[in-house]
XYZ file of C-alpha atoms in Angstrom:
461
model
C 86.127 -31.649 -139.136
C 84.970 -34.124 -141.630
C 83.662 -37.255 -140.576
C 85.714 -40.177 -141.641
C 84.896 -42.998 -143.567
C 86.537 -46.305 -144.660
C 84.871 -47.569 -148.035
C 85.374 -51.237 -148.870
C 84.525 -53.381 -151.633
C 85.180 -57.090 -150.583
C 83.598 -59.050 -147.640
C 86.908 -60.474 -146.992
C 88.365 -57.055 -146.146
C 85.513 -56.309 -143.439
C 87.239 -57.971 -140.468
C 90.403 -56.291 -141.352
C 88.738 -53.270 -141.587
C 86.819 -53.411 -138.427
C 90.033 -53.948 -136.489
C 91.458 -50.639 -138.061
C 88.262 -48.892 -136.919
C 88.134 -50.505 -133.340
C 90.207 -47.254 -132.290
C 88.745 -44.536 -134.448
C 85.821 -42.557 -132.617
C 83.639 -41.287 -135.187
C 84.549 -43.446 -137.892
C 82.015 -45.249 -139.976
C 82.543 -48.462 -142.279
C 80.734 -48.081 -145.410
C 80.527 -50.719 -148.221
C 79.858 -50.017 -151.669
C 77.902 -53.294 -152.287
C 75.085 -52.364 -150.369
C 74.460 -48.838 -151.107
C 71.806 -48.586 -153.575
C 68.337 -48.938 -152.145
C 65.124 -50.870 -153.858
C 63.911 -47.724 -155.254
C 67.452 -46.957 -156.879
C 68.251 -44.183 -154.831
C 71.487 -43.994 -152.565
C 73.170 -41.386 -150.178
C 73.899 -38.318 -152.231
C 75.713 -36.921 -149.389
C 78.344 -39.525 -149.994
C 78.338 -40.960 -153.324
C 77.547 -39.632 -157.068
C 76.611 -41.308 -160.170
C 77.055 -40.509 -163.810
C 73.262 -40.535 -164.794
C 74.045 -38.418 -167.731
C 71.061 -35.823 -166.370
C 73.242 -32.826 -167.479
C 73.360 -32.511 -171.465
C 76.969 -31.473 -172.393
C 79.029 -32.434 -175.516
C 82.835 -31.427 -175.602
C 82.635 -29.796 -171.953
C 84.806 -27.324 -170.464
C 84.800 -26.871 -166.765
C 86.689 -23.863 -165.214
C 87.283 -23.028 -161.720
C 86.312 -19.717 -160.971
C 89.369 -18.289 -159.053
C 89.032 -14.441 -158.939
C 88.079 -13.434 -155.170
C 86.535 -10.443 -156.091
C 84.059 -12.110 -158.231
C 80.593 -13.226 -156.736
C 80.852 -16.427 -158.745
C 84.469 -17.089 -156.751
C 84.615 -20.921 -155.983
C 81.862 -22.076 -158.530
C 82.760 -24.391 -161.232
C 81.453 -23.342 -164.688
C 80.554 -25.936 -167.482
C 80.795 -24.782 -171.423
C 79.858 -27.072 -174.149
C 78.866 -27.728 -177.615
C 75.764 -26.491 -179.648
C 74.547 -24.253 -176.610
C 75.293 -20.882 -175.328
C 73.904 -21.932 -171.682
C 76.275 -22.039 -169.232
C 76.037 -24.269 -166.069
C 77.638 -23.867 -162.364
C 78.010 -26.270 -159.752
C 79.980 -26.086 -156.014
C 80.618 -29.906 -156.165
C 81.233 -30.914 -159.885
C 77.893 -33.289 -159.697
C 74.971 -30.981 -159.078
C 74.839 -28.299 -161.633
C 72.356 -25.148 -161.836
C 71.754 -23.391 -165.005
C 73.187 -19.980 -164.550
C 72.049 -18.568 -167.945
C 68.554 -19.075 -167.029
C 69.116 -17.337 -163.601
C 70.930 -14.166 -164.872
C 68.566 -13.998 -168.076
C 70.756 -14.052 -171.055
C 72.930 -16.560 -172.809
C 76.645 -16.710 -172.559
C 77.367 -15.472 -176.091
C 75.535 -12.853 -177.864
C 75.837 -12.720 -181.688
C 76.665 -9.115 -182.914
C 75.004 -8.182 -186.123
C 78.229 -7.850 -187.924
C 80.007 -10.824 -186.190
C 81.842 -13.490 -188.389
C 79.821 -16.296 -186.855
C 76.689 -17.823 -187.897
C 73.468 -16.843 -185.965
C 72.695 -20.379 -185.776
C 73.146 -21.963 -182.301
C 73.865 -25.206 -183.862
C 76.879 -24.010 -185.445
C 78.576 -23.447 -182.068
C 81.192 -26.209 -181.277
C 83.441 -27.045 -178.125
C 83.886 -23.520 -176.129
C 86.559 -23.037 -173.596
C 87.053 -20.220 -171.435
C 90.132 -18.745 -169.696
C 90.334 -16.053 -167.076
C 93.277 -13.237 -167.395
C 94.403 -12.395 -164.115
C 96.040 -9.269 -165.558
C 93.284 -7.642 -167.328
C 90.537 -9.463 -165.072
C 88.793 -10.603 -168.179
C 87.374 -14.037 -169.218
C 88.227 -15.175 -172.897
C 85.874 -17.630 -174.757
C 87.476 -19.357 -177.458
C 85.158 -21.652 -179.626
C 84.574 -22.538 -183.423
C 81.462 -21.373 -185.549
C 80.407 -21.444 -189.276
C 80.618 -18.181 -190.841
C 77.727 -15.879 -191.331
C 78.392 -15.216 -194.784
C 79.426 -18.844 -196.132
C 79.572 -20.091 -199.688
C 81.164 -22.909 -201.470
C 84.786 -22.070 -200.662
C 84.428 -20.577 -197.194
C 81.688 -22.733 -195.293
C 84.096 -24.342 -193.119
C 83.852 -23.411 -189.141
C 87.004 -21.823 -187.768
C 88.285 -20.101 -184.537
C 86.899 -17.294 -182.593
C 87.300 -15.381 -179.625
C 84.829 -13.210 -177.152
C 85.343 -11.544 -174.063
C 83.480 -10.743 -171.182
C 83.898 -9.335 -167.349
C 81.836 -12.396 -166.121
C 82.247 -15.892 -166.310
C 78.656 -16.435 -167.547
C 78.849 -13.434 -169.854
C 77.515 -12.097 -171.957
C 80.708 -12.611 -174.275
C 81.122 -10.058 -177.053
C 83.389 -11.062 -180.065
C 86.695 -9.569 -180.122
C 87.363 -7.477 -183.359
C 90.180 -7.614 -185.480
C 89.550 -3.908 -186.483
C 89.735 -4.223 -190.378
C 87.209 -5.177 -192.833
C 87.806 -8.055 -194.897
C 88.872 -7.331 -198.378
C 88.128 -10.781 -199.790
C 84.336 -10.792 -199.462
C 81.871 -9.874 -202.044
C 78.935 -9.512 -199.784
C 77.557 -5.945 -199.142
C 77.978 -5.418 -195.258
C 80.264 -2.667 -194.950
C 81.511 -3.064 -191.308
C 82.042 -6.731 -191.670
C 84.940 -8.035 -189.262
C 86.730 -11.007 -188.354
C 86.404 -12.231 -184.963
C 89.800 -13.304 -183.410
C 92.027 -14.899 -183.609
C 91.103 -16.367 -187.024
C 93.812 -18.406 -188.284
C 94.592 -16.597 -191.536
C 96.661 -17.397 -194.615
C 99.592 -17.038 -192.262
C 99.085 -20.786 -191.289
C 99.586 -21.517 -195.145
C 103.455 -20.901 -194.879
C 104.312 -23.568 -192.550
C 101.452 -26.055 -193.433
C 100.463 -25.534 -196.892
C 98.391 -28.880 -197.064
C 96.098 -27.513 -194.348
C 95.044 -24.498 -195.838
C 93.190 -24.244 -199.253
C 94.435 -21.714 -201.473
C 90.969 -20.024 -202.037
C 90.377 -19.897 -198.436
C 90.310 -16.645 -196.296
C 90.642 -18.363 -193.273
C 91.778 -21.887 -191.915
C 88.827 -24.436 -191.208
C 89.684 -25.311 -187.387
C 87.725 -26.660 -184.582
C 88.260 -27.375 -180.592
C 90.194 -24.378 -179.422
C 92.009 -24.741 -176.201
C 93.679 -22.077 -174.073
C 96.815 -23.193 -171.876
C 98.883 -21.045 -169.752
C 102.329 -22.681 -169.166
C 103.074 -22.722 -165.229
C 106.722 -22.925 -165.876
C 107.043 -19.815 -167.742
C 103.530 -18.008 -167.822
C 103.337 -18.255 -171.467
C 100.003 -18.366 -173.187
C 99.234 -21.279 -175.761
C 96.120 -22.153 -177.843
C 95.653 -25.437 -179.193
C 93.073 -26.661 -181.906
C 92.012 -29.426 -184.377
C 92.875 -28.427 -187.802
C 89.933 -29.324 -189.784
C 90.254 -31.552 -192.921
C 89.425 -30.602 -196.804
C 88.392 -33.615 -198.583
C 90.172 -32.708 -201.766
C 93.422 -31.931 -199.670
C 93.772 -33.513 -196.453
C 91.804 -36.470 -195.024
C 92.998 -36.254 -191.561
C 92.226 -34.036 -188.480
C 95.211 -33.413 -186.440
C 95.905 -31.283 -183.446
C 98.119 -27.983 -183.465
C 99.165 -25.585 -180.986
C 100.918 -22.226 -181.063
C 102.172 -19.595 -178.425
C 99.820 -16.258 -178.030
C 101.158 -12.970 -177.450
C 98.056 -12.588 -175.651
C 94.842 -13.962 -175.847
C 94.047 -12.257 -179.064
C 97.046 -12.054 -180.789
C 98.412 -15.412 -182.192
C 102.523 -16.087 -182.666
C 101.881 -17.484 -186.256
C 105.838 -18.412 -186.337
C 105.387 -21.005 -183.439
C 102.601 -22.886 -185.101
C 103.558 -26.642 -184.744
C 101.791 -29.753 -185.685
C 101.418 -31.986 -182.384
C 99.672 -35.057 -183.431
C 98.532 -37.021 -186.520
C 95.883 -39.853 -186.467
C 97.076 -43.446 -185.996
C 100.820 -42.564 -185.160
C 102.688 -42.293 -182.174
C 104.464 -39.049 -183.388
C 104.031 -36.539 -186.031
C 107.127 -37.654 -187.759
C 107.418 -41.325 -186.811
C 105.842 -44.613 -188.496
C 105.218 -46.259 -185.234
C 101.350 -47.112 -184.941
C 99.440 -46.197 -181.816
C 96.983 -49.003 -181.012
C 95.098 -46.673 -178.875
C 93.603 -45.536 -181.998
C 91.030 -47.817 -184.202
C 93.054 -48.792 -187.175
C 91.070 -46.720 -189.763
C 90.804 -43.489 -187.691
C 91.586 -40.255 -189.218
C 90.488 -38.041 -186.167
C 92.501 -36.498 -183.478
C 90.623 -33.648 -181.853
C 89.292 -32.218 -178.494
C 93.110 -31.711 -177.201
C 93.436 -30.522 -173.589
C 96.994 -29.933 -171.835
C 97.840 -30.549 -168.212
C 101.435 -29.674 -166.753
C 102.375 -31.871 -163.754
C 105.758 -30.989 -161.696
C 108.378 -33.786 -162.524
C 110.152 -33.511 -159.160
C 113.253 -32.272 -161.141
C 112.426 -28.424 -161.234
C 110.754 -28.604 -164.379
C 107.263 -30.208 -165.962
C 105.988 -33.086 -167.695
C 103.187 -31.885 -170.443
C 100.611 -34.303 -171.006
C 98.530 -33.472 -174.045
C 95.335 -35.432 -173.882
C 92.943 -35.529 -177.010
C 90.037 -37.623 -178.323
C 90.201 -40.196 -181.135
C 87.728 -42.009 -183.583
C 84.443 -40.340 -184.300
C 82.218 -38.681 -181.596
C 78.962 -40.214 -182.732
C 80.520 -43.774 -182.325
C 80.928 -46.095 -179.403
C 84.506 -46.371 -180.455
C 85.233 -42.800 -179.416
C 87.927 -42.244 -176.505
C 90.476 -40.079 -175.142
C 94.072 -40.948 -175.104
C 97.101 -39.361 -173.668
C 100.616 -38.245 -175.185
C 103.674 -36.967 -173.231
C 106.093 -34.012 -173.847
C 108.647 -32.051 -172.263
C 107.301 -28.378 -173.358
C 104.031 -27.109 -174.550
C 104.594 -27.512 -178.244
C 106.222 -31.085 -178.010
C 107.291 -33.239 -179.450
C 104.657 -35.257 -178.171
C 104.827 -39.007 -178.124
C 101.262 -41.060 -177.928
C 101.329 -43.980 -175.364
C 100.248 -47.477 -176.624
C 97.300 -48.935 -174.829
C 99.304 -51.261 -172.689
C 101.400 -48.297 -171.469
C 98.292 -46.133 -170.416
C 97.525 -44.738 -173.952
C 93.769 -44.944 -173.217
C 92.815 -42.432 -170.923
C 88.823 -42.883 -171.370
C 87.568 -45.759 -173.228
C 85.577 -49.068 -173.130
C 87.988 -51.954 -172.989
C 88.635 -52.316 -176.776
C 84.716 -51.772 -177.134
C 83.662 -54.842 -174.995
C 81.492 -52.782 -172.548
C 77.737 -52.690 -173.239
C 76.912 -50.185 -170.365
C 78.704 -47.180 -171.750
C 79.558 -45.741 -174.776
C 81.837 -42.934 -176.429
C 83.352 -41.602 -173.240
C 85.815 -38.537 -174.757
C 86.316 -34.706 -175.191
C 87.187 -33.628 -171.671
C 88.958 -30.881 -169.326
C 90.472 -31.211 -166.029
C 90.141 -29.412 -162.888
C 92.205 -29.574 -159.386
C 90.917 -29.274 -155.931
C 92.683 -29.992 -152.614
C 95.686 -31.857 -154.546
C 93.099 -34.110 -156.303
C 92.551 -34.095 -160.295
C 89.382 -34.526 -161.939
C 87.980 -35.140 -165.360
C 85.033 -33.923 -166.709
C 83.884 -35.518 -170.071
C 80.747 -36.580 -172.071
C 79.580 -39.939 -172.829
C 76.556 -41.153 -175.040
C 73.377 -40.962 -173.591
C 72.221 -43.666 -175.557
C 74.587 -46.521 -174.924
C 73.205 -48.623 -177.963
C 72.589 -46.286 -180.550
C 75.441 -43.869 -179.488
C 75.024 -40.691 -181.614
C 75.308 -36.729 -181.004
C 73.272 -36.530 -177.620
C 75.635 -36.831 -174.784
C 76.066 -35.725 -171.363
C 78.399 -34.824 -168.669
C 80.465 -37.339 -166.467
C 82.888 -36.939 -163.732
C 85.519 -39.300 -162.385
C 88.970 -39.128 -160.708
C 92.058 -39.122 -162.158
C 95.401 -40.601 -160.622
C 99.145 -40.551 -161.662
C 100.427 -43.859 -161.621
C 104.092 -45.284 -162.931
C 103.693 -47.891 -165.832
C 105.616 -50.791 -166.714
C 108.265 -48.614 -168.688
C 108.802 -46.789 -165.568
C 106.956 -43.616 -167.139
C 104.431 -41.566 -164.595
C 101.109 -41.646 -166.637
C 97.664 -40.500 -165.978
C 94.947 -43.054 -165.079
C 91.192 -42.389 -164.772
C 89.018 -44.295 -162.056
C 86.508 -44.483 -165.048
C 84.801 -43.950 -167.268
C 81.829 -45.122 -164.974
C 77.961 -45.371 -164.706
C 78.169 -46.771 -160.823
C 77.931 -44.862 -157.644
C 81.350 -43.479 -156.997
C 82.499 -41.511 -153.625
C 81.656 -37.573 -153.974
C 84.942 -35.501 -154.205
C 85.945 -34.838 -150.599
C 85.899 -31.095 -150.906
C 82.126 -31.395 -151.730
C 81.442 -33.962 -149.002
C 81.460 -33.859 -145.085
C 83.252 -37.080 -145.204
C 86.700 -38.045 -145.597
C 87.888 -41.617 -147.153
C 90.471 -42.896 -144.618
C 90.857 -46.210 -146.402
C 94.235 -45.397 -147.785
C 95.649 -44.877 -144.355
C 94.841 -48.666 -143.397
C 97.551 -50.957 -142.694
C 96.564 -54.294 -144.592
C 98.614 -57.349 -144.998
C 98.131 -60.710 -146.834
C 99.589 -64.010 -145.640
C 100.104 -65.217 -149.407
C 102.424 -62.185 -149.951
C 100.260 -60.454 -152.505
C 100.274 -56.741 -152.299
C 97.134 -55.937 -149.871
C 97.658 -52.235 -150.665
C 96.091 -52.841 -153.828
C 92.716 -52.909 -151.973
C 93.083 -49.383 -150.575
C 95.326 -47.566 -153.051
C 92.224 -45.840 -154.602
C 92.567 -47.315 -158.090
C 89.936 -49.021 -159.954
C 91.267 -51.853 -162.297
C 89.163 -51.417 -165.572
C 91.494 -52.471 -168.375
C 91.958 -55.775 -169.431
C 95.174 -54.698 -171.265
C 96.832 -52.739 -168.293
C 98.946 -54.913 -165.674
C 100.329 -52.262 -163.654
C 96.726 -51.361 -161.954
C 95.770 -54.336 -160.157
């Protein structure tokens, strides 16, 4: 049985919480404001803190659900520019599993499309297929044999029987006839966005390219239909298109695209692809929509609401943020939310904060009915830059002033927070407390579990 705690933040609440606790044997009252000791340590059985100790840009975290796997119950973290994989039981303390098993997650073959350079490996995500018992690694990488017209990164796929790999590139099975190098056994990795993409979006595909430049692949299985989808960022061509946009398509299986379903889902600065309404959750000069991750939530009417979450602005800048758009199907139409409606999922309150920088490019995991977001933030909060580390915060669903159910992140944070209950021997019962206020204010705001962080949001108090 979990120990019961009641966490409070305000001195004025203590007498009320003490009254609640009087009849609760085994319950301990804990205040946030006296937990950090003189040596800066704290009780790590109760709390965690985003100290940026685990390097990881563009992190994707996968829960291992295969009961036959010795890794069952672990969470696996994959990130940019590293073939190193970490695992954790509590989403906070991470172990280098690649070091433990003695090999990196992905091993480049001699004839693989991708470059052999570790630094050209971006935004990996992994999905487990229950039907064939295999793990599929999606990522982007520069071609091994690049030239002036074919040097941009594109999407690739590799497969393994284990979440730690080694993942081996999936082959299309035919040599690329458009290459002039001498390697006879040269194969594309799959899925590569080929010239078929040009049929629907010619401005996104240079005529002399044999593949489409793309980043940030993200696989998704629709809980409503079981259908498979792949999302990605369409990279820009300086002479053709100056913006990166989010695209999606249905997959026949994890290695076979259904190109006829390719759909542009977002474009920078606008709330919809085809509309003219400006989205104020992005900076006015933004040209980047990237790092998409889909989440589907039952809507109470027998269907689902689809939350397309993505990152905006430049990743190495303090303005980097995550936003959300809402749709009724995996391929939209999606509408980005304005700031006052919950548009900013992770940000720094109009860049007013100086203790935290560049939160974005994320994934979600669920445990015991609660939702958590794992994202990166800059290690150097002043200089920002490319050095980023893994962070964790809880996600709540709240109703905004327009009556929409939207995501709200209790973060980004660098202060101590309660460990997720599934990872702790304690359970927070503050939400069960019955509190009233004589001035008719909503005293429930003290125990609703929400942190009020953004100056432009009124519906979280």
